[in-house]
Tab-separated table of C-alpha atoms in Angstrom:
chain	number	residue	atom	x	y	z
A	6	MET	CA	71.429	39.962	-39.091
A	7	LYS	CA	69.833	36.358	-39.876
A	8	ILE	CA	71.888	33.544	-38.439
A	9	THR	CA	71.499	30.067	-39.950
A	10	ILE	CA	71.885	27.120	-37.863
A	11	ILE	CA	72.197	23.824	-39.346
A	12	THR	CA	71.548	20.368	-37.342
A	13	VAL	CA	72.338	17.235	-39.024
A	14	CYS	CA	71.097	14.117	-37.639
A	15	TYR	CA	70.788	10.193	-38.113
A	16	ASN	CA	68.874	8.157	-35.300
A	17	SER	CA	69.190	10.847	-33.061
A	18	ALA	CA	66.264	10.278	-30.444
A	19	THR	CA	68.209	10.330	-27.603
A	20	THR	CA	69.834	13.832	-28.070
A	21	ILE	CA	68.347	15.729	-30.615
A	22	GLU	CA	65.478	17.444	-28.368
A	23	LYS	CA	68.099	19.034	-26.121
A	24	THR	CA	69.625	20.318	-29.274
A	25	ILE	CA	66.228	21.921	-30.658
A	26	LEU	CA	65.642	23.637	-27.220
A	27	SER	CA	68.919	24.869	-26.829
A	28	VAL	CA	68.150	26.907	-30.264
A	29	ALA	CA	64.599	27.559	-29.364
A	30	GLU	CA	66.233	29.270	-25.879
A	31	GLN	CA	68.560	31.724	-27.706
A	32	THR	CA	67.886	35.221	-26.576
A	33	TYR	CA	68.527	36.299	-30.183
A	34	LYS	CA	65.771	35.712	-32.285
A	35	ASN	CA	66.648	36.511	-36.026
A	36	ILE	CA	67.581	32.686	-36.235
A	37	GLU	CA	66.828	30.202	-39.383
A	38	TYR	CA	66.838	27.192	-38.029
A	39	ILE	CA	67.354	24.241	-40.747
A	40	ILE	CA	67.569	19.953	-39.223
A	41	VAL	CA	68.439	17.605	-41.800
A	42	ASP	CA	67.534	14.177	-41.046
A	43	GLY	CA	69.278	11.070	-42.807
A	44	ASN	CA	65.886	9.120	-42.867
A	45	SER	CA	66.066	7.986	-39.222
A	46	LYS	CA	64.545	4.653	-38.328
A	47	ASP	CA	64.153	5.585	-34.772
A	48	THR	CA	61.794	8.337	-33.241
A	49	THR	CA	63.852	11.465	-34.506
A	50	LEU	CA	61.314	12.596	-36.716
A	51	GLN	CA	58.364	12.427	-34.340
A	52	ILE	CA	60.534	14.270	-31.955
A	53	ILE	CA	61.440	16.943	-34.915
A	54	GLN	CA	57.552	17.021	-35.500
A	55	ASN	CA	56.713	17.328	-31.835
A	56	HIS	CA	59.147	20.361	-32.266
A	57	GLU	CA	58.223	22.111	-35.710
A	58	ASP	CA	57.056	25.433	-34.111
A	59	LYS	CA	60.608	25.906	-33.171
A	60	ILE	CA	62.138	24.820	-36.517
A	61	THR	CA	62.356	26.956	-39.927
A	62	LYS	CA	62.768	24.480	-42.193
A	63	TRP	CA	63.337	20.529	-41.929
A	64	ILE	CA	63.891	17.615	-44.655
A	65	SER	CA	64.271	13.926	-43.953
A	66	GLU	CA	65.506	11.573	-46.870
A	67	PRO	CA	68.470	9.411	-47.383
A	68	ASP	CA	71.855	11.194	-47.950
A	69	LYS	CA	75.521	10.116	-48.576
A	70	GLY	CA	76.537	10.831	-45.112
A	71	LEU	CA	77.467	13.666	-42.659
A	72	TYR	CA	78.667	16.067	-45.039
A	73	ASP	CA	76.172	15.347	-47.670
A	74	ALA	CA	73.491	16.083	-44.993
A	75	MET	CA	75.343	19.747	-43.822
A	76	ASN	CA	75.580	20.610	-48.021
A	77	LYS	CA	71.687	20.258	-48.028
A	78	GLY	CA	71.475	22.334	-44.817
A	79	ILE	CA	73.869	25.078	-46.378
A	80	ALA	CA	71.905	25.057	-49.850
A	81	LEU	CA	68.578	25.813	-47.823
A	82	ALA	CA	69.940	28.629	-45.963
A	83	THR	CA	69.283	32.130	-46.546
A	84	GLY	CA	70.985	33.578	-43.153
A	85	ASP	CA	73.826	36.007	-43.430
A	86	ILE	CA	75.907	33.544	-41.399
A	87	ILE	CA	76.208	29.969	-40.936
A	88	GLY	CA	76.752	27.926	-37.947
A	89	ILE	CA	76.636	24.237	-37.591
A	90	LEU	CA	75.310	22.545	-33.964
A	91	ASN	CA	75.700	18.700	-33.994
A	92	SER	CA	72.467	16.784	-33.033
A	93	ASP	CA	74.275	15.663	-29.759
A	94	ASP	CA	75.513	19.449	-28.602
A	95	THR	CA	73.841	22.141	-27.421
A	96	PHE	CA	74.565	25.828	-27.341
A	97	TYR	CA	76.846	27.024	-24.407
A	98	SER	CA	74.174	29.290	-22.835
A	99	THR	CA	71.333	30.905	-24.256
A	100	THR	CA	73.202	34.329	-25.359
A	101	VAL	CA	75.786	33.000	-27.610
A	102	LEU	CA	73.874	34.031	-30.993
A	103	LYS	CA	73.202	37.270	-29.548
A	104	GLU	CA	77.325	37.576	-29.119
A	105	ILE	CA	78.058	36.137	-32.476
A	106	ALA	CA	75.378	38.575	-34.224
A	107	ALA	CA	77.109	41.625	-32.308
A	108	PHE	CA	80.724	40.271	-33.298
A	109	HIS	CA	79.964	39.771	-36.849
A	110	VAL	CA	78.192	43.484	-37.007
A	111	ASN	CA	81.168	44.951	-34.963
A	112	ASN	CA	84.058	43.530	-37.314
A	113	SER	CA	84.291	43.236	-41.188
A	114	ILE	CA	84.925	39.610	-41.229
A	115	ASP	CA	84.461	36.449	-43.312
A	116	ALA	CA	84.112	34.009	-40.473
A	117	SER	CA	84.803	34.114	-36.576
A	118	VAL	CA	86.477	31.286	-34.506
A	119	GLY	CA	85.765	30.808	-31.195
A	120	ASN	CA	85.740	27.878	-28.028
A	121	ILE	CA	83.821	25.008	-27.153
A	122	ILE	CA	83.653	22.609	-24.246
A	123	GLN	CA	83.943	18.949	-24.710
A	124	HIS	CA	82.067	16.928	-21.713
A	125	LYS	CA	80.674	13.529	-20.729
A	126	GLU	CA	77.200	12.209	-20.478
A	127	ASP	CA	77.033	12.956	-17.350
A	128	GLY	CA	77.969	16.766	-18.033
A	129	LYS	CA	81.403	17.061	-16.516
A	130	VAL	CA	83.365	19.082	-18.502
A	131	VAL	CA	86.653	17.302	-19.581
A	132	ARG	CA	88.140	19.730	-21.714
A	133	LEU	CA	88.172	23.339	-23.137
A	134	TYR	CA	88.865	23.708	-26.622
A	135	SER	CA	89.987	27.065	-27.464
A	136	SER	CA	90.789	28.788	-30.698
A	137	LYS	CA	92.578	31.620	-28.639
A	138	TYR	CA	96.113	30.987	-29.988
A	139	TRP	CA	95.173	29.154	-33.384
A	140	ASN	CA	95.969	30.765	-36.482
A	141	PRO	CA	95.568	29.284	-40.393
A	142	GLU	CA	99.625	28.531	-40.664
A	143	LYS	CA	98.929	25.827	-37.602
A	144	LEU	CA	96.780	23.899	-40.007
A	145	LYS	CA	99.726	22.653	-41.731
A	146	ILE	CA	100.430	20.886	-38.422
A	147	GLY	CA	97.333	19.336	-38.043
A	148	TYR	CA	95.841	21.944	-35.708
A	149	MET	CA	91.952	23.279	-36.818
A	150	PRO	CA	89.839	25.344	-34.859
A	151	PRO	CA	87.105	23.690	-33.203
A	152	HIS	CA	84.454	23.402	-35.855
A	153	PRO	CA	81.291	23.973	-34.248
A	154	SER	CA	82.603	27.251	-33.073
A	155	ILE	CA	83.306	28.834	-36.566
A	156	PHE	CA	80.447	31.129	-38.055
A	157	PHE	CA	80.860	31.478	-41.735
A	158	LYS	CA	79.395	33.907	-44.246
A	159	ARG	CA	76.959	32.083	-46.459
A	160	ALA	CA	78.486	33.660	-49.314
A	161	LEU	CA	81.811	31.949	-48.811
A	162	PHE	CA	80.070	28.645	-49.840
A	163	THR	CA	79.092	29.655	-53.223
A	164	GLN	CA	82.537	31.236	-53.724
A	165	LEU	CA	84.587	28.862	-52.508
A	166	GLY	CA	82.473	25.627	-52.793
A	167	PHE	CA	80.938	23.116	-50.038
A	168	TYR	CA	82.159	20.427	-48.153
A	169	GLU	CA	83.902	17.573	-50.538
A	170	LEU	CA	82.317	14.145	-49.941
A	171	GLY	CA	85.536	12.288	-50.474
A	172	PHE	CA	86.185	12.390	-46.817
A	173	ALA	CA	85.372	9.702	-44.154
A	174	ILE	CA	85.886	12.508	-41.510
A	175	GLY	CA	87.979	15.022	-42.732
A	176	ALA	CA	85.734	17.279	-45.222
A	177	ASP	CA	85.460	19.969	-42.014
A	178	TYR	CA	89.495	19.969	-42.168
A	179	GLU	CA	89.378	20.365	-45.940
A	180	LEU	CA	87.082	23.060	-46.082
A	181	ILE	CA	88.796	25.203	-43.476
A	182	THR	CA	92.403	24.446	-45.013
A	183	ARG	CA	90.385	25.704	-48.380
A	184	PHE	CA	88.827	28.820	-46.861
A	185	PHE	CA	91.359	29.947	-44.797
A	186	LEU	CA	94.819	29.134	-46.389
A	187	LYS	CA	93.922	28.809	-49.818
A	188	GLY	CA	91.086	31.414	-49.985
A	189	LYS	CA	92.848	33.737	-47.427
A	190	ILE	CA	89.296	34.728	-45.895
A	191	SER	CA	89.397	37.670	-43.389
A	192	TRP	CA	88.675	36.121	-39.653
A	193	LYS	CA	89.085	36.742	-36.027
A	194	TYR	CA	88.938	35.090	-32.833
A	195	SER	CA	85.801	35.524	-30.944
A	196	GLY	CA	86.567	34.676	-27.529
A	197	ILE	CA	83.111	33.263	-27.370
A	198	THR	CA	82.410	29.781	-26.041
A	199	THR	CA	79.707	28.531	-28.584
A	200	THR	CA	79.225	25.177	-27.946
A	201	ALA	CA	78.910	22.346	-25.335
A	202	MET	CA	80.093	19.178	-27.116
A	203	LEU	CA	79.504	15.470	-26.130
A	204	VAL	CA	82.568	13.362	-26.004
A	205	GLY	CA	82.980	10.832	-28.729
A	206	GLY	CA	82.616	12.522	-32.236
A	207	LEU	CA	83.536	11.067	-35.370
A	208	SER	CA	87.330	12.028	-35.283
A	209	SER	CA	87.685	11.658	-31.548
A	210	SER	CA	87.225	7.885	-31.178
A	211	GLY	CA	90.303	5.815	-30.862
A	212	ARG	CA	93.558	5.077	-32.660
A	213	SER	CA	91.940	3.731	-35.731
A	214	SER	CA	90.129	7.041	-35.796
A	215	TYR	CA	93.339	8.813	-35.240
A	216	ASN	CA	94.996	7.097	-38.080
A	217	LEU	CA	92.251	7.806	-40.610
A	218	ILE	CA	92.332	11.880	-39.749
A	219	THR	CA	95.835	11.854	-40.273
A	220	LYS	CA	95.526	10.482	-43.442
A	221	GLU	CA	92.677	12.759	-44.307
A	222	ILE	CA	94.693	15.853	-42.763
A	223	GLN	CA	97.336	15.271	-45.335
A	224	LYS	CA	94.843	14.626	-48.277
A	225	ALA	CA	93.353	17.869	-47.583
A	226	LEU	CA	96.893	19.710	-47.790
A	227	HIS	CA	97.649	17.946	-50.780
A	228	MET	CA	94.410	19.072	-52.535
A	229	ASN	CA	94.828	22.578	-51.785
A	230	ALA	CA	98.077	22.514	-52.810
A	231	ILE	CA	99.508	23.403	-49.168
A	232	ASP	CA	103.298	22.050	-48.065
A	233	PHE	CA	103.354	20.467	-44.689
A	234	SER	CA	105.262	18.255	-42.650
A	235	GLY	CA	103.860	14.845	-42.375
A	236	LEU	CA	106.128	14.296	-38.977
A	237	LYS	CA	104.912	17.050	-37.490
A	238	ILE	CA	100.892	15.868	-38.497
A	239	ARG	CA	101.658	12.627	-37.183
A	240	MET	CA	103.078	13.998	-33.701
A	241	ARG	CA	100.065	16.565	-33.356
A	242	PHE	CA	98.929	14.554	-30.188
A	243	VAL	CA	101.617	16.561	-28.419
A	244	TRP	CA	99.157	20.030	-28.495
A	245	LYS	CA	95.962	17.614	-28.163
A	246	THR	CA	97.579	16.438	-24.524
A	247	ILE	CA	98.651	20.228	-23.880
A	248	GLY	CA	95.048	21.447	-24.786
A	249	PHE	CA	93.191	18.659	-22.902
A	250	LEU	CA	92.303	20.322	-19.671
A	251	LYS	CA	90.867	18.207	-16.976
A	252	LYS	CA	88.138	19.900	-15.082
């Protein structure tokens, strides 16, 4: 089983090397690693070029944002399943992809969902974000599994579509809603902690971001003709607080 890992980046010189090495250090070797750079202006490209032997394909060109870059990576992919590794994140361990491959081989599923940890720049873990008690119905209250923990069959993107570019920070939510709720894909919780994620992503950066993603969650549900309660979505900070485990 070939696994495609896609990293999209822009001006990521301070973190991209750790991400690349995290892929290179995986014990599983049937990996296609694709990097899509948005025409960085810092030394990101130099770092990528220094590690070309660890990368299957890379491109650097202007794009329309994060999700456009992800779509470019998916279009280039040839793996059986696809995972996303952000340019400031790393795999949780060197055996993650070996575990993911075995899980997909042993289960006839379209997607697996797992866990991630979130940490500060000093490495201190501030949250375990688990999918253990998640199910697609929870999308209706604004609760999605951690995006980096999901591994999809590549064929799903041809069947159900790519990331919608009409979202600022919620295209991953819309795609997950379209796949899991509208498309009713088969899936299973893997129990695998896939990713160590640096705190401070697009959708976790303060009140204005919270308000924006609230609107985009509702937009995603509307687009896919899913009934929902706006109040429950606005109150999702309750379960977020419960899930925020201080270490």
